[in-house]
Short mmCIF file of C-alpha atoms and ligand atoms in Angstrom, two decimals:
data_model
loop_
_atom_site.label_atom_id
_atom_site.label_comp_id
_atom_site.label_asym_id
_atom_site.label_seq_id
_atom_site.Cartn_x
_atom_site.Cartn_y
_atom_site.Cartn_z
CA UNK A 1 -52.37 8.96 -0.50
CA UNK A 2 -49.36 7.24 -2.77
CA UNK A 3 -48.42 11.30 -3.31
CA UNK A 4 -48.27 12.43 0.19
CA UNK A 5 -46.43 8.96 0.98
CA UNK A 6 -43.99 9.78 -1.31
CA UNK A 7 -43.75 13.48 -0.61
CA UNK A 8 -43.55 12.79 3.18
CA UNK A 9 -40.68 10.52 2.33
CA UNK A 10 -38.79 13.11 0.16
CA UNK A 11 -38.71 15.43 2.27
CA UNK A 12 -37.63 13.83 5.33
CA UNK A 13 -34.65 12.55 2.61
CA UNK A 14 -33.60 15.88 1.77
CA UNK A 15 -33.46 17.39 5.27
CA UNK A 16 -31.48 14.56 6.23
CA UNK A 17 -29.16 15.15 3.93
CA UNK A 18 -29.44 18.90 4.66
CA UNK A 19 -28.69 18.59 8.33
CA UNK A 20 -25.72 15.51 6.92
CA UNK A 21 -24.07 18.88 4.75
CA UNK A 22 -24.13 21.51 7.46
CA UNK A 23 -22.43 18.73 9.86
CA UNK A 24 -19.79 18.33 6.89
CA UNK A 25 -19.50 21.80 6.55
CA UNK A 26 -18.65 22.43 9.93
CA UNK A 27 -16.56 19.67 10.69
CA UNK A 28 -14.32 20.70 7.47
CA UNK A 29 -14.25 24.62 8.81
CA UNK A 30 -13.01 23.38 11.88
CA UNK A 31 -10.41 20.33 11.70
CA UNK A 32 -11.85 16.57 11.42
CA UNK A 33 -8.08 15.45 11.75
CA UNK A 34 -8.49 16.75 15.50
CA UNK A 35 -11.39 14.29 16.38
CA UNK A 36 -10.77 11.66 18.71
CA UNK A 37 -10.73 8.10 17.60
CA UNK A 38 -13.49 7.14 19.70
CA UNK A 39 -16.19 9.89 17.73
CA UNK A 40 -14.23 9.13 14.67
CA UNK A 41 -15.35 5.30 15.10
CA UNK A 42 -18.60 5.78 15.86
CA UNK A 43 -18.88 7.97 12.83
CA UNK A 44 -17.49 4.84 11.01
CA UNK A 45 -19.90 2.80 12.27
CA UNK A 46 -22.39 5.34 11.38
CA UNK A 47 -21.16 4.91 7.92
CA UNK A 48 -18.80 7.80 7.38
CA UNK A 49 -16.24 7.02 5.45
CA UNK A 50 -14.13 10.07 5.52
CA UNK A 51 -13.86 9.34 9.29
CA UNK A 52 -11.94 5.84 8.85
CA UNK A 53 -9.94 7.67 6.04
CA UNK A 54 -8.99 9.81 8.96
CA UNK A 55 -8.02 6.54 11.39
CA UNK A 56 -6.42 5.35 8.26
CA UNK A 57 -3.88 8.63 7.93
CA UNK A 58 -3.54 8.39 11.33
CA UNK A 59 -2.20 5.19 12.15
CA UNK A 60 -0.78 3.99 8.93
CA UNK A 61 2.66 5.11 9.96
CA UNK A 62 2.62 3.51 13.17
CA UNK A 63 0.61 0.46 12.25
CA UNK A 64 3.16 0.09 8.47
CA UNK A 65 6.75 0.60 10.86
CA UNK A 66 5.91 -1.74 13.42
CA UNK A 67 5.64 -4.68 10.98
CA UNK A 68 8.00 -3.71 9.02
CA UNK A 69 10.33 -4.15 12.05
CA UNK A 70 8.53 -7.72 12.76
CA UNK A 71 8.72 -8.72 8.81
CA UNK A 72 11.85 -6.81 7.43
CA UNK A 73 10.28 -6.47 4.00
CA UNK A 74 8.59 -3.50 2.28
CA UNK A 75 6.30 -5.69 0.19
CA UNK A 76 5.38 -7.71 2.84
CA UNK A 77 4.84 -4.63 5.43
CA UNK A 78 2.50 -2.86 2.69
CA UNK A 79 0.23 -5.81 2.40
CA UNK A 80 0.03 -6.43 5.99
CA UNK A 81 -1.14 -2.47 6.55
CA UNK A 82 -3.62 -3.16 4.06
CA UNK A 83 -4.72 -6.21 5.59
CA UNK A 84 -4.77 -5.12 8.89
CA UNK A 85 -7.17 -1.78 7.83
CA UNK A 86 -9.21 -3.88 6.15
CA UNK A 87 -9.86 -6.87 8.96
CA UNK A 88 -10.45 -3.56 11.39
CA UNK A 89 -12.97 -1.94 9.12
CA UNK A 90 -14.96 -5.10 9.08
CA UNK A 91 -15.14 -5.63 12.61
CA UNK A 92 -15.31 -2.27 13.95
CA UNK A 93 -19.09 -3.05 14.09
CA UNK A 94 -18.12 -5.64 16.82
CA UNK A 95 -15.40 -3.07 18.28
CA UNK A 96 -15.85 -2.40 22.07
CA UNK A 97 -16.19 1.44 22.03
CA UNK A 98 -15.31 1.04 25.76
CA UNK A 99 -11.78 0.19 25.03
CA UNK A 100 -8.97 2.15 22.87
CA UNK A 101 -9.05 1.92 19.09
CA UNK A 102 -5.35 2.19 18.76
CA UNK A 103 -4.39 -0.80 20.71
CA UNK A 104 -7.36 -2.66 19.05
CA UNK A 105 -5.62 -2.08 15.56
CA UNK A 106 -1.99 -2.66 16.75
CA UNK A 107 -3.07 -6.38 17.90
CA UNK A 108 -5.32 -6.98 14.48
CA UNK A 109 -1.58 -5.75 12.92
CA UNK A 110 1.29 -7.67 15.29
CA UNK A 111 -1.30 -10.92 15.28
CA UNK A 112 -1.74 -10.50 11.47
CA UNK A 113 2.21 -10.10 10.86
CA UNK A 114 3.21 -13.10 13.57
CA UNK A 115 0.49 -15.29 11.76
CA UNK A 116 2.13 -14.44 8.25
CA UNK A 117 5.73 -15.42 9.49
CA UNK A 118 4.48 -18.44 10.69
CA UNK A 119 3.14 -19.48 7.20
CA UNK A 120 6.29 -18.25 5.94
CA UNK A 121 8.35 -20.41 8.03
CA UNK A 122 6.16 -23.18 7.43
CA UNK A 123 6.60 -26.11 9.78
CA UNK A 124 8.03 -24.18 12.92
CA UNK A 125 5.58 -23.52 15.77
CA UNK A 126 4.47 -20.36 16.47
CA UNK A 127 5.71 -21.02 20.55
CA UNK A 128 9.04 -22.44 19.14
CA UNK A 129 9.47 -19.13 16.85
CA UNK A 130 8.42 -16.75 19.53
CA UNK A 131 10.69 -17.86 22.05
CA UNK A 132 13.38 -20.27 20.95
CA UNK A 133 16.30 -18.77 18.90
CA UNK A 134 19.35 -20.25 19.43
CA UNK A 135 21.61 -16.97 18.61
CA UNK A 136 19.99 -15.46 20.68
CA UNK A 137 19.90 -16.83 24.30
CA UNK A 138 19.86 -14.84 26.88
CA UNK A 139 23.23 -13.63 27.99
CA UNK A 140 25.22 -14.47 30.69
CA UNK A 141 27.19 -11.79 32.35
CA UNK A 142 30.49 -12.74 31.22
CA UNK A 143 30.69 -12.60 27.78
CA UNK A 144 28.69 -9.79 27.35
CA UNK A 145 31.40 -7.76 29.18
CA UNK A 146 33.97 -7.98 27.40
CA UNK A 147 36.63 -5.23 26.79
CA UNK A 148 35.29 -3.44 24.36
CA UNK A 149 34.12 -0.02 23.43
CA UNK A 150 30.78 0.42 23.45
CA UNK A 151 29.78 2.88 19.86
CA UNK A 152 26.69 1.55 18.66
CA UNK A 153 25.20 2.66 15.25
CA UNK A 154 21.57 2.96 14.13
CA UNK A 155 22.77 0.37 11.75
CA UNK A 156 23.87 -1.92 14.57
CA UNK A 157 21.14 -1.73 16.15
CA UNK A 158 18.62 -2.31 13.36
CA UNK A 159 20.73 -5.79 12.51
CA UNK A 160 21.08 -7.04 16.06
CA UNK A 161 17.27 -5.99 16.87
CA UNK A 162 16.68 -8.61 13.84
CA UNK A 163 18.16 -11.25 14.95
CA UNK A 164 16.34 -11.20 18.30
CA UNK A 165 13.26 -13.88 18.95
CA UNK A 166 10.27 -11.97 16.98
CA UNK A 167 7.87 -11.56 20.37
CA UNK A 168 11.04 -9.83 22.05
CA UNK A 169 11.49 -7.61 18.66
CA UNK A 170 8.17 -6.72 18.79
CA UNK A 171 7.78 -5.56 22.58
CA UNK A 172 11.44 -4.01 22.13
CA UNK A 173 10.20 -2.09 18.87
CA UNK A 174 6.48 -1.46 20.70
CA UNK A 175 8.39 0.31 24.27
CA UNK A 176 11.39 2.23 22.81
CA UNK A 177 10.89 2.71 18.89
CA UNK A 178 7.45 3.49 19.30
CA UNK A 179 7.76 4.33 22.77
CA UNK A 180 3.87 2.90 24.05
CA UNK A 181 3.54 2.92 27.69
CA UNK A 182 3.43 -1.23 29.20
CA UNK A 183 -0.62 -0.93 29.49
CA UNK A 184 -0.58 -0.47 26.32
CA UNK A 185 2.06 -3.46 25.09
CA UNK A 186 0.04 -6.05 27.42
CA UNK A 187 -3.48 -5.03 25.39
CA UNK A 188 -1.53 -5.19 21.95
CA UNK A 189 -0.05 -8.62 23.47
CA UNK A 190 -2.75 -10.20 25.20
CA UNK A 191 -0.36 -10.58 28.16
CA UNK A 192 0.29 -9.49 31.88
CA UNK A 193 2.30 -5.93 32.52
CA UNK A 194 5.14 -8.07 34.24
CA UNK A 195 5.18 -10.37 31.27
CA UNK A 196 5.63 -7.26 29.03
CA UNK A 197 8.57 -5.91 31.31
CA UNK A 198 10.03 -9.69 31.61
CA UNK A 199 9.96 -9.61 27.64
CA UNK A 200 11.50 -6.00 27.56
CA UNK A 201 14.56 -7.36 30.40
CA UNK A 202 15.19 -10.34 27.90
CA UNK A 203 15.41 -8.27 24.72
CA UNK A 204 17.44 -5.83 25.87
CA UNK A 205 19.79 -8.37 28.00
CA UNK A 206 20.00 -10.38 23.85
CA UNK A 207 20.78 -7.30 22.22
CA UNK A 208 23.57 -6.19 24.91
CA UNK A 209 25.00 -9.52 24.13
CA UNK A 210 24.26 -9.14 20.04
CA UNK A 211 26.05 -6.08 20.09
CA UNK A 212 29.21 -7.15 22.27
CA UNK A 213 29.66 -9.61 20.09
CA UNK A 214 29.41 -7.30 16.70
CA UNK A 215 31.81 -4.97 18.56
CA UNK A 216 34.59 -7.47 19.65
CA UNK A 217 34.76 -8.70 16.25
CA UNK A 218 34.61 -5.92 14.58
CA UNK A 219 37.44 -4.30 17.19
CA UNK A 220 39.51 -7.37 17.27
CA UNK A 221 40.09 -8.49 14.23
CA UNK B 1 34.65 -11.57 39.25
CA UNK B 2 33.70 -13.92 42.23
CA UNK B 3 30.59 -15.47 42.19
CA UNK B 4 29.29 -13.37 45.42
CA UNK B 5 29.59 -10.44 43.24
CA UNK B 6 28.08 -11.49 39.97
CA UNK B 7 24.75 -11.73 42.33
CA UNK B 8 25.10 -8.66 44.22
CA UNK B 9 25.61 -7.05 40.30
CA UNK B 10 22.59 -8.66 39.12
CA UNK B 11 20.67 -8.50 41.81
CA UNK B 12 21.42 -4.06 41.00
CA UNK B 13 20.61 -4.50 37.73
CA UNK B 14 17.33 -5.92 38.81
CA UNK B 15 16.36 -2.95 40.73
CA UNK B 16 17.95 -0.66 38.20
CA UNK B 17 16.06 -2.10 35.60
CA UNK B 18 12.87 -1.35 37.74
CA UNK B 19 13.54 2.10 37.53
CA UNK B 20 14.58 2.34 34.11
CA UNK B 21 11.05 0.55 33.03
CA UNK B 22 8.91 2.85 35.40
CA UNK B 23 10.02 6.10 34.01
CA UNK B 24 12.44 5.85 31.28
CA UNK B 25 12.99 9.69 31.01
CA UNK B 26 13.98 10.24 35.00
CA UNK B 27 15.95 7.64 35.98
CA UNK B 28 18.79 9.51 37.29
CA UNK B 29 16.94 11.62 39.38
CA UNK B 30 14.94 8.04 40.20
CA UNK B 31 18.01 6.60 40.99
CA UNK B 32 19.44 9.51 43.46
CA UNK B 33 16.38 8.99 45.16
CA UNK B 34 16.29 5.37 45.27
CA UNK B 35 16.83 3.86 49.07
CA UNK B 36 17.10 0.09 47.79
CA UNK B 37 20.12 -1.78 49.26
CA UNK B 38 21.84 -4.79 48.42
CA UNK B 39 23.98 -6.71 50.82
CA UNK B 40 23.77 -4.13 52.78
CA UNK B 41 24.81 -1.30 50.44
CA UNK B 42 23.38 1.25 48.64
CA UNK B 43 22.10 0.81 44.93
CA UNK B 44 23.97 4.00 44.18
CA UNK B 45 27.11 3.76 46.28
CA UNK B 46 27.35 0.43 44.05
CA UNK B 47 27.15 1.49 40.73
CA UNK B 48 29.38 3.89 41.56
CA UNK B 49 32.06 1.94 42.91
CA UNK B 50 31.00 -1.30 39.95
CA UNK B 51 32.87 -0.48 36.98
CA UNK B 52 30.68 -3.66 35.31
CA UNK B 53 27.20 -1.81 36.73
CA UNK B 54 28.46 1.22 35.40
CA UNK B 55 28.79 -0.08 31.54
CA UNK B 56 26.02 -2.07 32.10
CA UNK B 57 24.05 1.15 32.97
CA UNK B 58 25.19 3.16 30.18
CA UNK B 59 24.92 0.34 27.38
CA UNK B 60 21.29 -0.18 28.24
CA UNK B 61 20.51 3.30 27.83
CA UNK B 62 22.24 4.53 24.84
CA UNK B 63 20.31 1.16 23.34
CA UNK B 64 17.60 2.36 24.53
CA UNK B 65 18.03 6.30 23.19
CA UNK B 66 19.05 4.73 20.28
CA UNK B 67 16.10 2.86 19.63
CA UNK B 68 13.88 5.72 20.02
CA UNK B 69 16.12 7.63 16.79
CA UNK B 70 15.85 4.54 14.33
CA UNK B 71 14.19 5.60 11.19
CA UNK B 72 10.98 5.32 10.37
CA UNK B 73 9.55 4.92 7.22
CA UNK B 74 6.80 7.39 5.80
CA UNK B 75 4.07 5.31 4.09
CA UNK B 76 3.06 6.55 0.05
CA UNK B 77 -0.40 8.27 -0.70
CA UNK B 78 -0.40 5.21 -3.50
CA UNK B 79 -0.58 2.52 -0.57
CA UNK B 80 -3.06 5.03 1.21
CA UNK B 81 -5.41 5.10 -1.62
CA UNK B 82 -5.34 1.01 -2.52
CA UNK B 83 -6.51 0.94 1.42
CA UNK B 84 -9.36 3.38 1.18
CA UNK B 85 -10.07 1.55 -2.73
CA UNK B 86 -10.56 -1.67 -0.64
CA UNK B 87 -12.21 -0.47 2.22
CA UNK B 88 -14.81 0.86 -0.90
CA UNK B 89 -14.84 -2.43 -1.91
CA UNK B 90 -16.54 -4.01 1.59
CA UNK B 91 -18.99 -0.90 1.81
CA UNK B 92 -20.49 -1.31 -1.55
CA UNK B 93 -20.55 -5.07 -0.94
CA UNK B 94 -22.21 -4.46 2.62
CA UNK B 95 -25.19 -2.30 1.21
CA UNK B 96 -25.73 -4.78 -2.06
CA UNK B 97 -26.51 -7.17 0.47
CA UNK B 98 -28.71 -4.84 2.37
CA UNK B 99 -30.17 -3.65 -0.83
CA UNK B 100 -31.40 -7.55 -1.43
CA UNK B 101 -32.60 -8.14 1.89
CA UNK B 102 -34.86 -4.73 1.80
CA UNK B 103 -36.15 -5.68 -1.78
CA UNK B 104 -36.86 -9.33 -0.63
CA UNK B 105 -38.62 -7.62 2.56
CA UNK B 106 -40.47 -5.88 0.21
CA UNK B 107 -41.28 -8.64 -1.97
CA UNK B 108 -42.63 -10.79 0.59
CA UNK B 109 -45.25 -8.38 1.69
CA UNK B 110 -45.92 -7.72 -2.14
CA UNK B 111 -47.06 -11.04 -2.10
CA UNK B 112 -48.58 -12.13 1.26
CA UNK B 113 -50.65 -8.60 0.26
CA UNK B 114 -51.49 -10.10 -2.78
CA UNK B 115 -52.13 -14.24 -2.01
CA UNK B 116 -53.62 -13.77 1.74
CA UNK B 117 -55.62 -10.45 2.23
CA UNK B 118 -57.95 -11.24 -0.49
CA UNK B 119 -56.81 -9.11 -3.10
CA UNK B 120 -58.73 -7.81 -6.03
CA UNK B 121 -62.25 -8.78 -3.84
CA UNK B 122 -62.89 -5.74 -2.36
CA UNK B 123 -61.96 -2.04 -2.35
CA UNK B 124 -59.55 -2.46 0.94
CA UNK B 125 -57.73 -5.76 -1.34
CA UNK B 126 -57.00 -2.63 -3.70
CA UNK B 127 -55.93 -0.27 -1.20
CA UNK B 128 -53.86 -3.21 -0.02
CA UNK B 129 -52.17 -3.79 -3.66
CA UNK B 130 -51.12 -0.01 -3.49
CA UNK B 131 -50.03 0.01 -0.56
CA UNK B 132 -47.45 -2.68 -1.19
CA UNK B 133 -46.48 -1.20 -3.89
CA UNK B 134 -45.87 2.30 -2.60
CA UNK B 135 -43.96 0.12 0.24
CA UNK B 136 -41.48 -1.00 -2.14
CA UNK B 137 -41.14 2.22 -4.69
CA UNK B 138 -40.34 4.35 -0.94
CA UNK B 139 -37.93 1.11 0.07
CA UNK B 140 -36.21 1.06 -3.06
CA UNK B 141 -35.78 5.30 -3.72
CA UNK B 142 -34.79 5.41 0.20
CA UNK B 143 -31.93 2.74 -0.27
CA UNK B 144 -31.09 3.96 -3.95
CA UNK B 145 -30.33 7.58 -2.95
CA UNK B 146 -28.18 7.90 0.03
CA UNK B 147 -25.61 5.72 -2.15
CA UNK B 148 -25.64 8.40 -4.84
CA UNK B 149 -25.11 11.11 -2.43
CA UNK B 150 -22.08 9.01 -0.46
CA UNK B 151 -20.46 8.43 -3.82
CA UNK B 152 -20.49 12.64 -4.72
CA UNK B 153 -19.05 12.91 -1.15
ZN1 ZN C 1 28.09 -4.38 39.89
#
C-alpha cells in the first residue's frame, strides 16, 4: 500500500514536470519576450520565475529613467528600481489581474521615489514639496515674453525640468519623455484626467518661464 | 499689451492647449480644423495675426519635441542580476515558510494518529501509524523536489 502510495505519487511528479519541460520548450522555440504582461503575471504568480525576469527586462528602463528624472542621482535611481521590483514581486499575489501591470509598477516606483525625497528632505511636507516651490511659480505672461531667442538645448531643458515642483516633473517626464497617454498618468497618480492635464498646463507654463529666464541671461549679459 | 488682450491671448492658449493635450502629434491639422472663437474671432485668424500666440505656440512645442529626445539611460545587466538575486531571496524565503507549515501539518496528524485513534491496540491503530507516516514521507519528497528542479531551471 506505502509502495503504490509512493509510486502513484512519483509518477504524477514526473509527468508534471514532463508536461512543465515541453511548455518550456515551446515557449523558448517561440519567443517568451513576446508574451503579454498579463500571462506573464499569472505565470509569476504561478511561480515562474523566468516570467518576472521577463517583466523585469521589460520595464527596468522605463521604471530606472523615470526616477532618475524625479531623484537626479544614479545611486539613488538604482536602489529605487530594485526596490520598486521587489515591493511588486511581493504583492503581485494581491495584483488585480483586471487592471494593467505597467501602470501598477510605475505607481509602486513614482510613490516609492516621492516617499524617499521626502525622507531626504526631512521636515518638509510631502503637499508643501509637491506643490510649493518658490522658483518656480507659475508664470505670468509678461516676463516670460521677453525679447529673446528662443534655442533651447537638451541640456536646458534637463536643468530647468529640475528645478520644477517634483509632482509637475514627474507628470511632465510621464506625458512627453515617456510619452504615456493621460489614462495612464491619472492611474500612475491616483488622480483625475483633468488634474493630470492641469499638472501638464502648469509644468510646461514653469518651464517656459525657467527657460526665458536662462535665455535672457545668458543673451544679455 | 492692454489688459483686454492679455485675456483674449490666454483665453487662445487655453483652447490651444486643449488641442495640443488631445493629440500631440496633429495639432496643426487640429488646429486648421478647429471652429473655436474668441471675442468673436477665430482661434486661427488669431494666432496668426498674435505675434505673442505665435512664440507662445512654437516654444511649447519645441519643449515639448524636445522632451521626447532627452536621453535616456540604459540600465547594466549587474543591476539586472542584484534584482533577480533578490527577488531569489523572497521565493526561497516564501517556500521555507511553506515547507514548515506542510511539515507541521504533517506533524499534527502524526500525532493526533498516534494519541487519539488508539494506536498500537488494534491492527487499523497500525494501519493508522503508516499511514501518517507515508503522509509525511509523500509531503516532504513532494515539497523537496520541485525546488531542486526550479533551481536547475
Ligand atoms: Zn495672442
Amino acid at each position: 500500500m506505502l509502495g503504490s502510495g509512493t509510486m502513484w505519487v512519483k509518477r504524477k511528479k514526473i509527468s508534471l514536470w514532463t508536461m512543465g519541460n515541453v511548455e518550456n520548450s515551446k515557449r523558448n522555440a517561440s519567443d517568451i519576450t513576446a508574451i503579454a504582461d498579463a500571462e506573464l503575471v499569472g505565470k509569476t504568480r504561478a511561480g515562474d520565475n523566468k516570467a518576472f525576469e521577463v517583466l523585469v527586462r521589460r520595464y527596468q528602463k522605463l521604471v530606472y529613467n523615470i526616477i532618475y528624472q524625479m531623484i537626479r542621482n544614479h545611486d539613488s535611481a538604482s536602489d529605487l528600481t530594485q526596490d520598486t521590483f521587489l515591493k511588486a514581486y511581493k504583492a503581485l499575489p494581491g495584483f488585480d489581474t483586471t487592471k494593467s501591470f505597467k501602470p501598477w509598477l510605475l505607481k509602486i516606483a513614482t510613490n516609492s521615489t516621492l516617499n524617499t525625497i521626502r525622507d531626504q528632505k526631512g521636515q518638509q511636507s510631502l503637499e508643501e514639496l509637491l506643490e510649493v516651490n518658490p522658483q518656480a511659480e507659475p508664470a505670468s505672461t509678461e516676463d516670460v515674453e521677453q525679447e529673446v531667442e528662443w534655442r533651447v538645448s537638451q541640456h536646458m531643458l534637463f536643468d530647468a525640468l529640475g528645478q520644477l515642483p517634483i509632482q509637475q516633473r514627474k507628470t511632465f517626464v510621464l506625458r512627453y519623455q515617456q510619452d504615456l497617454p493621460y489614462e495612464e498618468i491619472a492611474e500612475i497618480s491616483e488622480l483625475s484626467v483633468s488634474s493630470v492635464k492641469s499638472l501638464l498646463f502648469r509644468a510646461r507654463e514653469n518651464l517656459r518661464k525657467i527657460l526665458s529666464e536662462q535665455l535672457a541671461v545668458s543673451q544679455n549679459v | 499689451m492692454d489688459e483686454l488682450n492679455e485675456t483674449k491671448c490666454s483665453r487662445v492658449r487655453e483652447i490651444l492647449t486643449e488641442i495640443l493635450d488631445d493629440t500631440a502629434d496633429s495639432t496643426r491639422n487640429n488646429l486648421e480644423n478647429c471652429t473655436q472663437e474668441v471675442d468673436g474671432e477665430r482661434v486661427s485668424m488669431h494666432l496668426q495675426s498674435c505675434d505673442r500666440c505665435q512664440n507662445w505656440q512654437a516654444q511649447t512645442e519645441e519643449m515639448v519635441d524636445m522632451a521626447r529626445l532627452l536621453p535616456q539611460f540604459d540600465v547594466s545587466e549587474r543591476l539586472t542580476q542584484s534584482i533577480l538575486a533578490q527577488v531569489a531571496v523572497v521565493e526561497s524565503s516564501k517556500q521555507q515558510q511553506l515547507s514548515w507549515i506542510v511539515y507541521a501539518a504533517a506533524v499534527a496528524l502524526f500525532l493526533y494518529v498516534m494519541l487519539f485513534v488508539d494506536a498500537f491496540e488494534s491492527v487499523w491503530g497500525i494501519g493508522s501509524w503508516i499511514v501518517g507516516l507515508g503522509t509525511m514521507i509523500g509531503l516532504k519528497l513532494l515539497i523537496a523536489e520541485p525546488r531542486k528542479e526550479s533551481q536547475v531551471v
